[in-house]
């Protein structure tokens, strides 16, 4: 008989242990302002638990309990102390707080997302099509492509040119063409995993996300290695560097905007610098798409309720 899957609470406790230990390993005693001695040879890099406890301002015994995932009664002051001692950024602090909430018990865990949050309202679809000169897509927190306007589909042609559900994480790690599409594939791969890791902390009850992580971990060594690093990231703006099969290289600043307060579904837009070569390439791409040579001008319907399809 197969063993039952671990509960979100047990998983969160294991995640806390791995997350805090990887954060400790990044910081040397010298960086933390602690004295070092010539004969201090360490078996592992970074801070020891006792040193982390000193910096946080708690007893070593209490810190060990925290790092083992015992989140009962953890105060905001202790979380702030950990964030300061381990130099956590905003995304890392939020991730740790999510893990503590789940590990402390089901009553404090984040409520399971409802299926309706994976649907795109008709007004959002009309908004997408009202931006004919701006590539735009709607992404779920699992990086499912829920909708895209004509120029958005043309930008990611032929990856979005399918009737099957498209997931950007599968595209990055399972489609060999991705290393050509993304000129900075390593950066995109790191960001993709960091986004999924943060969402796994926010919503430990998302079975589709768990299945996606399991699939990618099984099928991609690149994904599995990055997942083990426990990096998380807020990725709301930046520059996407692409190589398009029709118009060549594009450097496109992007903005990722939540569709509503508290929503993990985002509208992502790509806006080229006016007058630059990427702007000219987008104009050419829009013309190519409008002639019928590009992808269908009709927005896709909501993805069918099935998992596991690989784009392309």
XYZ file of C-alpha atoms in Angstrom, residues 10-300:
291
model
C 4.065 18.605 7.219
C 5.309 19.815 3.839
C 5.566 23.384 5.149
C 7.636 22.245 8.124
C 10.077 20.501 5.804
C 10.151 23.589 3.575
C 10.980 25.821 6.563
C 13.929 23.601 7.449
C 15.313 23.647 3.905
C 14.605 27.333 3.330
C 16.268 28.570 6.524
C 19.265 26.288 6.130
C 19.852 27.478 2.550
C 19.549 31.116 3.665
C 22.058 30.543 6.502
C 24.490 28.986 4.064
C 24.645 32.219 2.035
C 26.035 34.339 4.880
C 29.527 34.117 6.366
C 30.256 35.115 9.970
C 32.343 38.014 8.681
C 29.414 39.300 6.620
C 27.208 39.058 9.714
C 29.734 40.996 11.825
C 30.656 38.005 13.980
C 34.258 37.332 15.084
C 36.178 34.657 13.207
C 39.261 32.769 14.270
C 42.061 31.269 12.221
C 41.397 27.753 13.437
C 37.649 27.944 12.799
C 37.242 25.344 10.080
C 33.647 24.733 9.093
C 32.209 21.602 7.619
C 29.469 23.620 5.907
C 29.486 27.177 4.550
C 27.650 30.014 6.184
C 26.346 30.549 9.678
C 25.895 27.869 12.294
C 22.495 27.606 13.974
C 23.949 29.013 17.206
C 25.245 32.054 15.347
C 21.911 32.576 13.615
C 20.163 32.366 16.990
C 22.498 35.025 18.384
C 21.726 37.350 15.487
C 17.978 36.739 15.723
C 18.016 37.303 19.484
C 16.612 33.947 20.606
C 18.088 30.946 22.375
C 19.847 28.286 20.274
C 17.255 25.740 21.420
C 14.387 27.932 20.253
C 16.053 28.609 16.904
C 16.605 24.886 16.334
C 12.890 24.337 16.972
C 12.047 27.035 14.435
C 14.331 25.553 11.825
C 12.694 22.175 12.361
C 9.374 23.752 11.432
C 7.847 24.240 14.878
C 6.014 27.464 14.092
C 3.728 27.523 17.117
C 3.440 31.017 18.547
C 6.106 32.626 16.336
C 5.850 36.381 16.838
C 6.262 39.105 14.236
C 9.349 40.254 16.156
C 11.022 36.865 15.730
C 10.162 36.809 12.022
C 11.619 40.304 11.659
C 14.731 39.117 13.525
C 15.153 36.174 11.163
C 14.637 38.414 8.128
C 17.290 40.842 9.395
C 19.788 38.169 10.470
C 19.531 36.144 7.265
C 19.182 39.218 5.039
C 15.888 38.150 3.534
C 14.395 40.379 0.863
C 10.670 41.176 0.702
C 9.834 38.079 -1.346
C 11.796 35.789 0.984
C 10.230 37.272 4.121
C 6.737 36.880 2.666
C 7.542 33.282 1.704
C 8.775 32.462 5.203
C 5.640 34.000 6.691
C 3.479 31.880 4.363
C 5.334 28.742 5.448
C 4.987 29.581 9.145
C 1.253 30.183 8.727
C 0.757 26.801 7.100
C 3.034 24.955 9.529
C 1.269 26.424 12.545
C -1.959 24.591 11.716
C -4.816 24.296 9.196
C -6.802 27.118 10.780
C -4.167 29.679 9.794
C -3.347 28.257 6.377
C -4.298 30.140 3.254
C -7.711 29.293 1.902
C -7.747 27.024 -1.132
C -8.112 28.907 -4.405
C -11.438 28.438 -6.130
C -11.526 27.240 -9.770
C -13.190 30.505 -10.810
C -9.887 32.313 -10.290
C -8.492 30.497 -13.320
C -11.137 32.003 -15.591
C -10.777 35.298 -17.433
C -13.663 37.740 -17.374
C -15.051 38.887 -20.746
C -14.119 42.475 -19.909
C -10.475 41.450 -19.461
C -10.552 39.712 -22.847
C -11.935 42.877 -24.430
C -9.200 44.876 -22.695
C -6.564 42.586 -24.211
C -7.917 43.078 -27.719
C -8.184 46.852 -27.134
C -4.362 46.985 -26.989
C -3.504 46.004 -30.587
C 0.032 47.469 -30.453
C 0.971 45.929 -27.094
C 1.620 42.201 -26.654
C -0.390 41.135 -23.605
C -1.116 37.825 -21.889
C -2.955 36.742 -18.738
C -1.063 34.287 -16.527
C -2.184 32.329 -13.504
C 0.123 31.932 -10.511
C 1.000 28.478 -11.898
C 2.065 30.270 -15.114
C -0.828 28.845 -17.116
C -1.555 31.048 -20.126
C -5.233 31.907 -19.602
C -5.608 34.434 -22.426
C -3.538 36.468 -24.899
C -4.244 39.127 -27.483
C -3.276 38.741 -31.118
C 0.112 40.423 -30.739
C 0.817 38.439 -27.583
C 0.203 35.188 -29.443
C 2.328 36.443 -32.332
C 5.166 37.340 -29.946
C 5.275 33.798 -28.601
C 4.605 32.119 -31.925
C 4.576 29.168 -32.429
C 4.499 28.239 -28.726
C 1.058 29.770 -28.136
C -0.268 28.581 -31.508
C -2.057 25.532 -30.129
C -5.530 24.568 -29.003
C -4.022 22.767 -26.003
C -3.488 24.511 -22.640
C -0.109 26.242 -22.471
C 1.972 26.554 -19.328
C 5.045 28.793 -19.402
C 6.992 26.623 -16.944
C 6.527 23.574 -19.165
C 7.551 25.699 -22.133
C 10.769 26.826 -20.428
C 11.882 23.424 -19.153
C 10.327 20.836 -21.454
C 10.351 22.441 -24.907
C 13.853 22.354 -26.478
C 13.023 25.431 -28.556
C 12.864 27.557 -25.416
C 16.632 28.061 -25.320
C 16.342 29.762 -28.710
C 13.256 31.812 -27.863
C 14.710 33.148 -24.588
C 18.108 34.688 -25.227
C 18.755 34.705 -21.462
C 17.336 31.266 -20.819
C 19.197 30.826 -17.506
C 17.644 34.006 -16.120
C 14.186 32.996 -17.314
C 14.604 29.505 -15.846
C 15.659 30.873 -12.456
C 12.780 33.367 -12.397
C 10.268 30.701 -13.408
C 11.237 28.374 -10.576
C 11.370 31.219 -8.051
C 7.832 32.259 -8.978
C 6.496 28.714 -8.629
C 8.321 28.252 -5.310
C 6.739 31.446 -3.934
C 3.281 30.351 -5.081
C 3.741 26.919 -3.479
C 4.263 28.726 -0.176
C 1.240 30.976 -0.691
C -1.138 28.173 -1.666
C -0.080 24.781 -0.245
C -3.487 23.311 -1.186
C -3.121 23.850 -4.941
C -2.985 20.264 -6.191
C -2.480 21.342 -9.799
C 0.637 23.242 -8.763
C 1.928 20.236 -6.816
C 1.341 18.032 -9.858
C 3.139 20.541 -12.108
C 6.161 20.681 -9.790
C 6.231 16.890 -9.627
C 6.075 16.594 -13.402
C 8.841 19.138 -13.981
C 11.025 17.613 -11.255
C 10.687 14.196 -12.879
C 11.286 15.330 -16.451
C 13.863 18.121 -16.074
C 17.184 17.996 -14.233
C 17.472 21.771 -14.727
C 14.191 22.331 -12.925
C 14.939 19.865 -10.126
C 18.307 21.484 -9.370
C 16.801 24.958 -9.214
C 13.837 23.818 -7.127
C 16.233 22.446 -4.493
C 17.786 25.923 -4.103
C 14.551 27.245 -2.465
C 14.870 30.654 -4.116
C 11.777 32.864 -4.274
C 11.278 36.113 -6.102
C 8.884 38.969 -6.805
C 8.950 39.347 -10.569
C 6.650 42.203 -11.511
C 8.886 44.123 -13.921
C 12.020 43.629 -15.990
C 13.218 43.151 -19.560
C 12.470 40.029 -21.581
C 15.052 39.265 -24.260
C 13.593 37.135 -27.024
C 14.580 35.798 -30.414
C 11.514 35.638 -32.645
C 11.530 33.360 -35.715
C 10.043 36.104 -37.926
C 11.374 39.466 -36.675
C 14.563 38.450 -34.861
C 15.819 39.807 -31.531
C 13.600 41.880 -29.231
C 14.385 43.533 -25.889
C 10.995 44.169 -24.290
C 10.388 45.814 -20.897
C 7.450 44.095 -19.219
C 5.017 44.834 -16.410
C 3.069 42.177 -14.511
C -0.091 43.606 -12.922
C -2.484 41.659 -10.648
C -5.989 41.741 -12.075
C -7.497 42.610 -8.700
C -6.513 43.020 -5.063
C -5.324 39.740 -3.594
C -5.412 37.989 -6.960
C -2.522 35.842 -8.152
C -3.699 36.110 -11.772
C -1.768 38.785 -13.640
C -1.928 40.797 -16.825
C 1.544 40.882 -18.385
C 2.310 43.511 -21.011
C 5.436 44.005 -23.124
C 6.190 47.598 -24.169
C 9.128 48.372 -26.441
C 11.064 51.618 -26.118
C 9.581 54.098 -28.646
C 11.674 54.519 -31.771
C 14.027 51.659 -30.954
C 14.712 48.517 -32.996
C 12.441 46.404 -30.789
C 9.588 48.873 -31.397
C 10.138 48.606 -35.136
C 10.219 44.808 -34.858
C 6.899 44.818 -32.976
C 5.322 46.983 -35.687
C 6.525 44.460 -38.254
C 5.240 41.598 -36.111
C 1.806 43.223 -35.800
C 1.636 43.601 -39.572
C 2.646 39.955 -40.027
C -0.029 38.792 -37.590
C -2.730 40.981 -39.169
C -2.131 39.600 -42.669
C -3.241 36.152 -41.585
C 0.261 34.704 -41.795
C 0.471 34.793 -38.006
C -1.685 33.203 -35.320
C -5.478 33.324 -35.289
C -6.843 36.788 -34.468
C -9.542 35.273 -32.257
C -8.802 35.065 -28.531
C -8.653 31.522 -27.151
